Short mmCIF file of C-alpha atoms and ligand atoms in Angstrom, two decimals:
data_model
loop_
_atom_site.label_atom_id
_atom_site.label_comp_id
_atom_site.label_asym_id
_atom_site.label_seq_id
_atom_site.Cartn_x
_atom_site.Cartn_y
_atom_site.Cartn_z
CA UNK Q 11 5.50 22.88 -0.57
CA UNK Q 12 9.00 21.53 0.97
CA UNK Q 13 7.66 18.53 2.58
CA UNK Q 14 10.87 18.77 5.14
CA UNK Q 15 11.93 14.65 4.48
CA UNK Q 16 14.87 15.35 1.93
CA UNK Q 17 17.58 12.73 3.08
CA UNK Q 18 15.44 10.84 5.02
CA UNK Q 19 15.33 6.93 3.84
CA UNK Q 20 12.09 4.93 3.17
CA UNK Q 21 11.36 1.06 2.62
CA UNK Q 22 8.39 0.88 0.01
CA UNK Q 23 7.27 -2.29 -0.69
CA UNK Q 24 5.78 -4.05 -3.70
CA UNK Q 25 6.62 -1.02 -5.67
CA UNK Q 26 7.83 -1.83 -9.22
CA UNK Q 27 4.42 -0.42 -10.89
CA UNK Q 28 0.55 0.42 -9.45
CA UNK Q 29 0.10 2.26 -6.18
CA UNK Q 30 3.79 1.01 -4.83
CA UNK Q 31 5.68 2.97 -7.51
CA UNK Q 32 3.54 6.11 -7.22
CA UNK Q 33 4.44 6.27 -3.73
CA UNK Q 34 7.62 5.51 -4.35
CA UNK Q 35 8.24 8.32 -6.93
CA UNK Q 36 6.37 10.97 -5.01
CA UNK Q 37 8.97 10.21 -1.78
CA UNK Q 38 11.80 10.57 -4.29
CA UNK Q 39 10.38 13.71 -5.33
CA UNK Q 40 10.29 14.74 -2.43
CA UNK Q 41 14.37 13.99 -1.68
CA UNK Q 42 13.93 11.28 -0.29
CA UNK Q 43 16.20 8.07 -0.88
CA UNK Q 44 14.57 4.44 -1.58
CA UNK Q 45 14.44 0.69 -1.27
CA UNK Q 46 12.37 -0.56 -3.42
CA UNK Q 47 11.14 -4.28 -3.98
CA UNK Q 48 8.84 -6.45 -6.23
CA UNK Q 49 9.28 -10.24 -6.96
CA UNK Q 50 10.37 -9.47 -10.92
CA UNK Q 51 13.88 -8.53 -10.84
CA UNK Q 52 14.21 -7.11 -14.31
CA UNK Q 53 10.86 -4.82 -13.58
CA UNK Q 54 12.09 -3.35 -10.08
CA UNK Q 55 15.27 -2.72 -11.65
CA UNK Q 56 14.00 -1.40 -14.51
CA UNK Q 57 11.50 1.31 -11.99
CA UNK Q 58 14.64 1.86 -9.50
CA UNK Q 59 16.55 3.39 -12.70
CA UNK Q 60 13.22 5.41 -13.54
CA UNK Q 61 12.99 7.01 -10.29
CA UNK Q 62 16.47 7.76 -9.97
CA UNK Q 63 17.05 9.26 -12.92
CA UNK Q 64 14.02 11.22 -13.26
CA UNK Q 65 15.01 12.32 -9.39
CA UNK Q 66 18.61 12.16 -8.52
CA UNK Q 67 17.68 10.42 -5.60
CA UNK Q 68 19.26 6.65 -4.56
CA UNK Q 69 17.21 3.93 -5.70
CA UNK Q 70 18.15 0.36 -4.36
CA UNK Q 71 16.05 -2.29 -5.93
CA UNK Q 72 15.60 -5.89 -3.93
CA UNK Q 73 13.88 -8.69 -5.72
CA UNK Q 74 11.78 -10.67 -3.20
CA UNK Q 75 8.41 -11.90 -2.73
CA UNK Q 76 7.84 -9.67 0.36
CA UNK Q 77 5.05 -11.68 2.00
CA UNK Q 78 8.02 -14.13 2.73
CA UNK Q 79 10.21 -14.03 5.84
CA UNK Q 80 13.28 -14.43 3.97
CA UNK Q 81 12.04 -12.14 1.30
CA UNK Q 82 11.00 -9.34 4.49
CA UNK Q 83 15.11 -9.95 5.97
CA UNK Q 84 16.50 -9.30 2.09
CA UNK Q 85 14.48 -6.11 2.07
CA UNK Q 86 15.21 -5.12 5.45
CA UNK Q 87 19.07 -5.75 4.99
CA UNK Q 88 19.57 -3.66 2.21
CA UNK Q 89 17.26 -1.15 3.65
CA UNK Q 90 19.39 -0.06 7.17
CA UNK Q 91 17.92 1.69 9.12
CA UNK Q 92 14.70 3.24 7.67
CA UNK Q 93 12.57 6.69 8.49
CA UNK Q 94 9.81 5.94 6.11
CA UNK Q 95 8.24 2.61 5.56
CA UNK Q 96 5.28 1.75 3.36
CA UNK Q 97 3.94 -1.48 3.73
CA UNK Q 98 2.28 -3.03 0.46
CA UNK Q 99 1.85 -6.19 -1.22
CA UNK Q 100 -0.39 -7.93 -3.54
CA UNK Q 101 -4.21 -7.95 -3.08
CA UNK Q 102 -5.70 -11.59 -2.59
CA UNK Q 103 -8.13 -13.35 -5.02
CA UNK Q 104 -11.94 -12.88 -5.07
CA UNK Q 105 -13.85 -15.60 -4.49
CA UNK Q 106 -16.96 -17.31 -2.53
CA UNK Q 107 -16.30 -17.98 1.34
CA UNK Q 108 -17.36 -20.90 0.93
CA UNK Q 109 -14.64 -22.43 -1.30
CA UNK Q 110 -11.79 -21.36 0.47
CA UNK Q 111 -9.79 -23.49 3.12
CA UNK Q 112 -8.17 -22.46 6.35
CA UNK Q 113 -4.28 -22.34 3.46
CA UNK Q 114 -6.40 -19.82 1.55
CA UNK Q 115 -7.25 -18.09 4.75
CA UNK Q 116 -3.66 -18.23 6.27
CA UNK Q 117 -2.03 -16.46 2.87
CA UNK Q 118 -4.55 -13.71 2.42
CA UNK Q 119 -3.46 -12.73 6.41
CA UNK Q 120 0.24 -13.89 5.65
CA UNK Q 121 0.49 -11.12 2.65
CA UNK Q 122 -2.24 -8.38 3.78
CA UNK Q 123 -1.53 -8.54 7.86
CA UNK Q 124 1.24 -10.41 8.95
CA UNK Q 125 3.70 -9.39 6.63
CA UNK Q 126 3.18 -5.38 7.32
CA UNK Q 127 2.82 -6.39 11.16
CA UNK Q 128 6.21 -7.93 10.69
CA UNK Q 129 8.12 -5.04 8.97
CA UNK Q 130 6.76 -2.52 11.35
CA UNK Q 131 8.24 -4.89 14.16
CA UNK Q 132 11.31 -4.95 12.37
CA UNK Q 133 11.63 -1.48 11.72
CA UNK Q 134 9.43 0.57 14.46
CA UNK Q 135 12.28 0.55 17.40
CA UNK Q 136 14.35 1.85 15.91
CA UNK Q 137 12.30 4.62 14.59
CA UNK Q 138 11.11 5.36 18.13
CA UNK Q 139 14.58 5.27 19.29
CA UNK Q 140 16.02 8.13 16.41
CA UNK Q 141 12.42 9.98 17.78
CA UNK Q 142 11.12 10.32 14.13
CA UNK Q 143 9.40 7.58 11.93
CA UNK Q 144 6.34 7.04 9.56
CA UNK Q 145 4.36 4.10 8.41
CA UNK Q 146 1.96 3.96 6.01
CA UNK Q 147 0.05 0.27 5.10
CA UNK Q 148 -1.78 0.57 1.65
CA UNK Q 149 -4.57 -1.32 2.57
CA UNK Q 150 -8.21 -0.61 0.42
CA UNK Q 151 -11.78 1.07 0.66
CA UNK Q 152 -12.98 -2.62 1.57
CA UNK Q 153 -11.47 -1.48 5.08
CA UNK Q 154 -14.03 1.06 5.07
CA UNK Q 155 -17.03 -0.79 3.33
CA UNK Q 156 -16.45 -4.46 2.81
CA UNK Q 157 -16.40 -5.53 -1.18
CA UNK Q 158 -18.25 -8.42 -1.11
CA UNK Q 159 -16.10 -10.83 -3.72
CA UNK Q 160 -12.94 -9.80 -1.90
CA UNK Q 161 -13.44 -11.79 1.49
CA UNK Q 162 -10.28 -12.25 2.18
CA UNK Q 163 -9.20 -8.69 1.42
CA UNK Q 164 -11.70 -7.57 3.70
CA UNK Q 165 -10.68 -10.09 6.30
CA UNK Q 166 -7.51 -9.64 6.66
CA UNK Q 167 -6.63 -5.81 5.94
CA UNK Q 168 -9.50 -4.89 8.50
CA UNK Q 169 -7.29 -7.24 11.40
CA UNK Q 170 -3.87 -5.10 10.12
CA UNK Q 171 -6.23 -1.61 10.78
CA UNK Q 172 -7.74 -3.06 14.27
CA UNK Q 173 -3.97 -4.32 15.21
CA UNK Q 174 -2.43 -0.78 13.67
CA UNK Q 175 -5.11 1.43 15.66
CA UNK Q 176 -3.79 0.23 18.81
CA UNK Q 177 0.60 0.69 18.06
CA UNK Q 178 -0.76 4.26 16.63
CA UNK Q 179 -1.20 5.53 19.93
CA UNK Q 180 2.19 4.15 21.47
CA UNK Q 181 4.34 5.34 19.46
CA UNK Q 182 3.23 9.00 18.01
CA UNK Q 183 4.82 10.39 21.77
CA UNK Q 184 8.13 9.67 20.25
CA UNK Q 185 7.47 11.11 16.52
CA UNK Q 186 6.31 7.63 15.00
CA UNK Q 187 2.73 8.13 13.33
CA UNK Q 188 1.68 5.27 11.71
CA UNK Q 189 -1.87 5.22 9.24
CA UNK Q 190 -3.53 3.57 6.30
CA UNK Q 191 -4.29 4.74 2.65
CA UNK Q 192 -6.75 3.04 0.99
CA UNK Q 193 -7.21 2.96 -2.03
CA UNK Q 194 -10.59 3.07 -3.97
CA UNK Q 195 -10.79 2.41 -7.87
CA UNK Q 196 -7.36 3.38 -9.08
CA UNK Q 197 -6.24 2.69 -12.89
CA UNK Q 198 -3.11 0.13 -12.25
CA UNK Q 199 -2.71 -3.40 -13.52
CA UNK Q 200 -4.31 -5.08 -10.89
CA UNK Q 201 -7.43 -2.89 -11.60
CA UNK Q 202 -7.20 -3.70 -15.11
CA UNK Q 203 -6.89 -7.46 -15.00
CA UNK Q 204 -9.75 -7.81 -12.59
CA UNK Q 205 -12.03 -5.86 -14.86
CA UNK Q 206 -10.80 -8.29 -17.81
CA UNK Q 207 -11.54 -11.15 -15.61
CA UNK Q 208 -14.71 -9.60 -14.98
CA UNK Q 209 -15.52 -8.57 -18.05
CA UNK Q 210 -14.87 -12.15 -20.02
CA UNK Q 211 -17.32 -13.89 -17.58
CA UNK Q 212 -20.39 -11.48 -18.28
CA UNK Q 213 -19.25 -11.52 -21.96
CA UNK Q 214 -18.27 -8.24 -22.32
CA UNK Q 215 -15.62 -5.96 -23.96
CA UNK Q 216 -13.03 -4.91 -20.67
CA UNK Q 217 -12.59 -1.33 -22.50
CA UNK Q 218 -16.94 -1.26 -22.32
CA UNK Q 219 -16.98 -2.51 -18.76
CA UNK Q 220 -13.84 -0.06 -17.26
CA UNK Q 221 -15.53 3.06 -18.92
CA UNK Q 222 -18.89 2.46 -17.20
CA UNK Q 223 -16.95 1.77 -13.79
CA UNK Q 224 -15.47 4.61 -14.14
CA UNK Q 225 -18.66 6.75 -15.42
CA UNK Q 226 -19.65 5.26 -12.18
CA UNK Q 227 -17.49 6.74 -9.53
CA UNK Q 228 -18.60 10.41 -8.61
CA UNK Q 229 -15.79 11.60 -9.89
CA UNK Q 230 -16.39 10.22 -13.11
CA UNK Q 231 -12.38 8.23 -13.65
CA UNK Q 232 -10.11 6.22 -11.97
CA UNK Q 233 -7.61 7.41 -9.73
CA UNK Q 234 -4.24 7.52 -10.64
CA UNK Q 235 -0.85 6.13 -9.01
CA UNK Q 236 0.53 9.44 -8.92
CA UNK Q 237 -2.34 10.97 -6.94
CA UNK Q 238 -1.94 8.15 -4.44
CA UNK Q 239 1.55 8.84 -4.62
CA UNK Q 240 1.44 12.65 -3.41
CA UNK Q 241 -0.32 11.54 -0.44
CA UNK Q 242 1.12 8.89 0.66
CA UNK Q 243 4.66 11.38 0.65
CA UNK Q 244 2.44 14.41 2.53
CA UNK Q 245 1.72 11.24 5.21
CA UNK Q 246 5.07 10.75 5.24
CA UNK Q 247 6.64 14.65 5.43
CA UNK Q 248 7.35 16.72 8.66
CA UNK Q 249 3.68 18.53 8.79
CA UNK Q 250 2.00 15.20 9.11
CA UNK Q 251 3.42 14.64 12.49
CA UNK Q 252 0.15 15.06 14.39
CA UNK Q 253 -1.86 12.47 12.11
CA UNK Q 254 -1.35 8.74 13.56
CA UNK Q 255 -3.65 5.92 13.43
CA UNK Q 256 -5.59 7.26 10.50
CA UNK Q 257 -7.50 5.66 7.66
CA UNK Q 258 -7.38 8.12 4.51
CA UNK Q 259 -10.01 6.85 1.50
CA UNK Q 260 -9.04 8.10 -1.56
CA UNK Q 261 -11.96 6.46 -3.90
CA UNK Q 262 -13.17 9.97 -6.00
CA UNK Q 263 -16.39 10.27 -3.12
CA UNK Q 264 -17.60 6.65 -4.10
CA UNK Q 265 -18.14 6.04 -0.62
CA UNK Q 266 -21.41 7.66 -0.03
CA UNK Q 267 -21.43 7.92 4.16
CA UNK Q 268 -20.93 11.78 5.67
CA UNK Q 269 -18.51 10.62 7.47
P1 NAP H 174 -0.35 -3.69 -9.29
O1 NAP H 174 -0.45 -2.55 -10.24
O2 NAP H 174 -0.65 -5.07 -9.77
O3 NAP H 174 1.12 -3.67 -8.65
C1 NAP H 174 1.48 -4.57 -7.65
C2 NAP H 174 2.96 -4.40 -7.33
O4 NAP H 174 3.26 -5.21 -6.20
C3 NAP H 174 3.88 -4.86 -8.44
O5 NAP H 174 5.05 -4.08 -8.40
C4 NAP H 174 4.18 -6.30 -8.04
O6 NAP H 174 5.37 -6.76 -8.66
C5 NAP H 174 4.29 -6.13 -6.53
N1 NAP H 174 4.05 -7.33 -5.74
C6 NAP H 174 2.93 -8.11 -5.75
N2 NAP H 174 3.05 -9.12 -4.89
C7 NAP H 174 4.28 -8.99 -4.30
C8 NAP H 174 4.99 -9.73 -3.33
N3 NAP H 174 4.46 -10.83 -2.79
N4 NAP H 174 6.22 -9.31 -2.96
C9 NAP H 174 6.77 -8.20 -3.51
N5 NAP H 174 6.14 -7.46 -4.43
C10 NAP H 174 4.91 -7.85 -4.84
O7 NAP H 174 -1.33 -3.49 -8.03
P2 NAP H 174 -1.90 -2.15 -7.36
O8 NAP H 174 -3.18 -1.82 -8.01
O9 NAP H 174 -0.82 -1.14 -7.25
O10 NAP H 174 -2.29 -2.69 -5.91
C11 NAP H 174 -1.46 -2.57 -4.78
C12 NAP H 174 -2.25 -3.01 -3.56
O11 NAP H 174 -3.39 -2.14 -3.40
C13 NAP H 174 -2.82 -4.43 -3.69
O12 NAP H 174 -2.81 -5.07 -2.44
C14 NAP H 174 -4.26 -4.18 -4.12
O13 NAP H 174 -5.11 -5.23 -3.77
C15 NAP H 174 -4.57 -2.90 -3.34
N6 NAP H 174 -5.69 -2.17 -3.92
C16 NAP H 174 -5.64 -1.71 -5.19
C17 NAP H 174 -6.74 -1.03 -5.71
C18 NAP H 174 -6.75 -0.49 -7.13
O14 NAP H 174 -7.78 -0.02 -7.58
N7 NAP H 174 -5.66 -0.51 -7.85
C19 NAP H 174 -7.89 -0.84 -4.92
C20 NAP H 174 -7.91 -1.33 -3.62
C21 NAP H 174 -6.81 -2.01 -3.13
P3 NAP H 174 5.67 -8.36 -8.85
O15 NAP H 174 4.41 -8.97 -9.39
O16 NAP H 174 6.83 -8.41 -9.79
O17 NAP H 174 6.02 -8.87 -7.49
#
């Protein structure tokens, strides 16, 4: 399927492995030329060479720590003017309410709210201006149904899909749509150390405690990046122009409401 964005350039951010780069690749793929950014600068360097020469496509990399403002205006200035912006960033710890302070709090919003608030500020104008544009936050199933060592996560990527729902409906009139992908279980790093961490505290072997997770989901595995990737790019392509403020789970059925 020609998903009608070749040319068209996209801002996707924490993407130098995980559910960033899949997206990342899968725009590429689909013709589209990237900004890409991560905090390591030999690793987003290292993926921006990847993608381009598995695509032909151009790949800028920007080293920042995009839950920063200066890191957000580095991104944004080699960026330009961007179609396509995917809004992603590190998840926040897990943890017990109860031992986290109002600094805890304020950097679990910072990275997972503020900072995707602030680039679709940044960037949303002038999308509506050009009449075409597409956001998509990577935000998680705990949107859906709260996880309950992730607090924070659920916290503050709930207020970015209660503030999002609201812009949705302003600015699809003028050809912006703007929705969330969240991710269930997916095999990435993150996924991985988590399990680890879990893992060493119950005494466990990790490689035991991932196969039974993933035995677990209905769909018996993990998802991949490159499944997320594909739709995260069909979000993003000419046909998805009548989805906007939109909440996609991709978790293998692990959810278990009908709707
Ligand atoms: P991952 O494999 O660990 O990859 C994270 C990527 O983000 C890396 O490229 C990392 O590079 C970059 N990054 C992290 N913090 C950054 C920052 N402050 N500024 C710029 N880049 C940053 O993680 P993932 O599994 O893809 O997860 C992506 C997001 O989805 C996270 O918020 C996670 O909580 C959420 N999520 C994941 C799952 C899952 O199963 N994988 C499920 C639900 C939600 P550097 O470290 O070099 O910056």
């Amino acid at each position: 399927m020609d998903l009608g964005i070749k040319g068209k350039k996209a801002l996707v951010c924490a993407s130098s492995k995980g559910l960033g780069k899949g997206c990342a690749m899968a725009l590429a793929e689909a013709g589209v030329d990237l900004t890409i950014c991560s905090r390591t600068e030999s690793a987003i360097t290292a993926t921006a060479e990847e993608i381009a020469g598995k695509t032909g496509v151009s790949v800028t990399p920007v080293a920042c720590d995009i839950t920063t403002a200066e890191g957000r205006a580095k991104a944004l200035a080699a960026a330009g003017d961007i179609d396509i912006l995917v809004n992603n960033a590190g998840g926040p710890p897990p943890g017990n309410f109860r031992d986290w302070d109002r600094d805890d709090w304020i950097k679990a919003l910072d990275a997972n709210m503020i900072t995707a608030i602030e680039l679709i500020k940044a960037t949303v104008d002038g999308m509506i201006e050009r009449k075409w544009g597409r956001i998509v936050n990577i935000t998680s199933s705990s949107v859906k149904a709260p996880i309950p060592i992730l607090g924070l996560s659920n916290g503050a990527r709930t207020g970015l899909t209660g503030f999002v729902a609201g812009l949705a409906r302003e600015t699809v009139r003028d050809g912006v749509t703007i929705n969330g992908l969240l991710p269930g279980p997916f095999d990435t790093d993150r996924l991985r150390g988590n399990m680890n961490a879990q893992a060493e505290k119950a005494g466990r072997k990790p490689e035991d405690l991932a196969a039974e997770r993933a035995a677990g989901n209905p769909a018996g595995r993990f998802g991949t990046s490159e499944e997320f990737g594909v739709w995260c790019a069909f979000i993003c392509s000419q046909h998805s122009s009548y989805l906007t403020g939109q909440n996609i789970l991709l978790d293998g059925g692990a959810y278990p409401g009908t709707l």
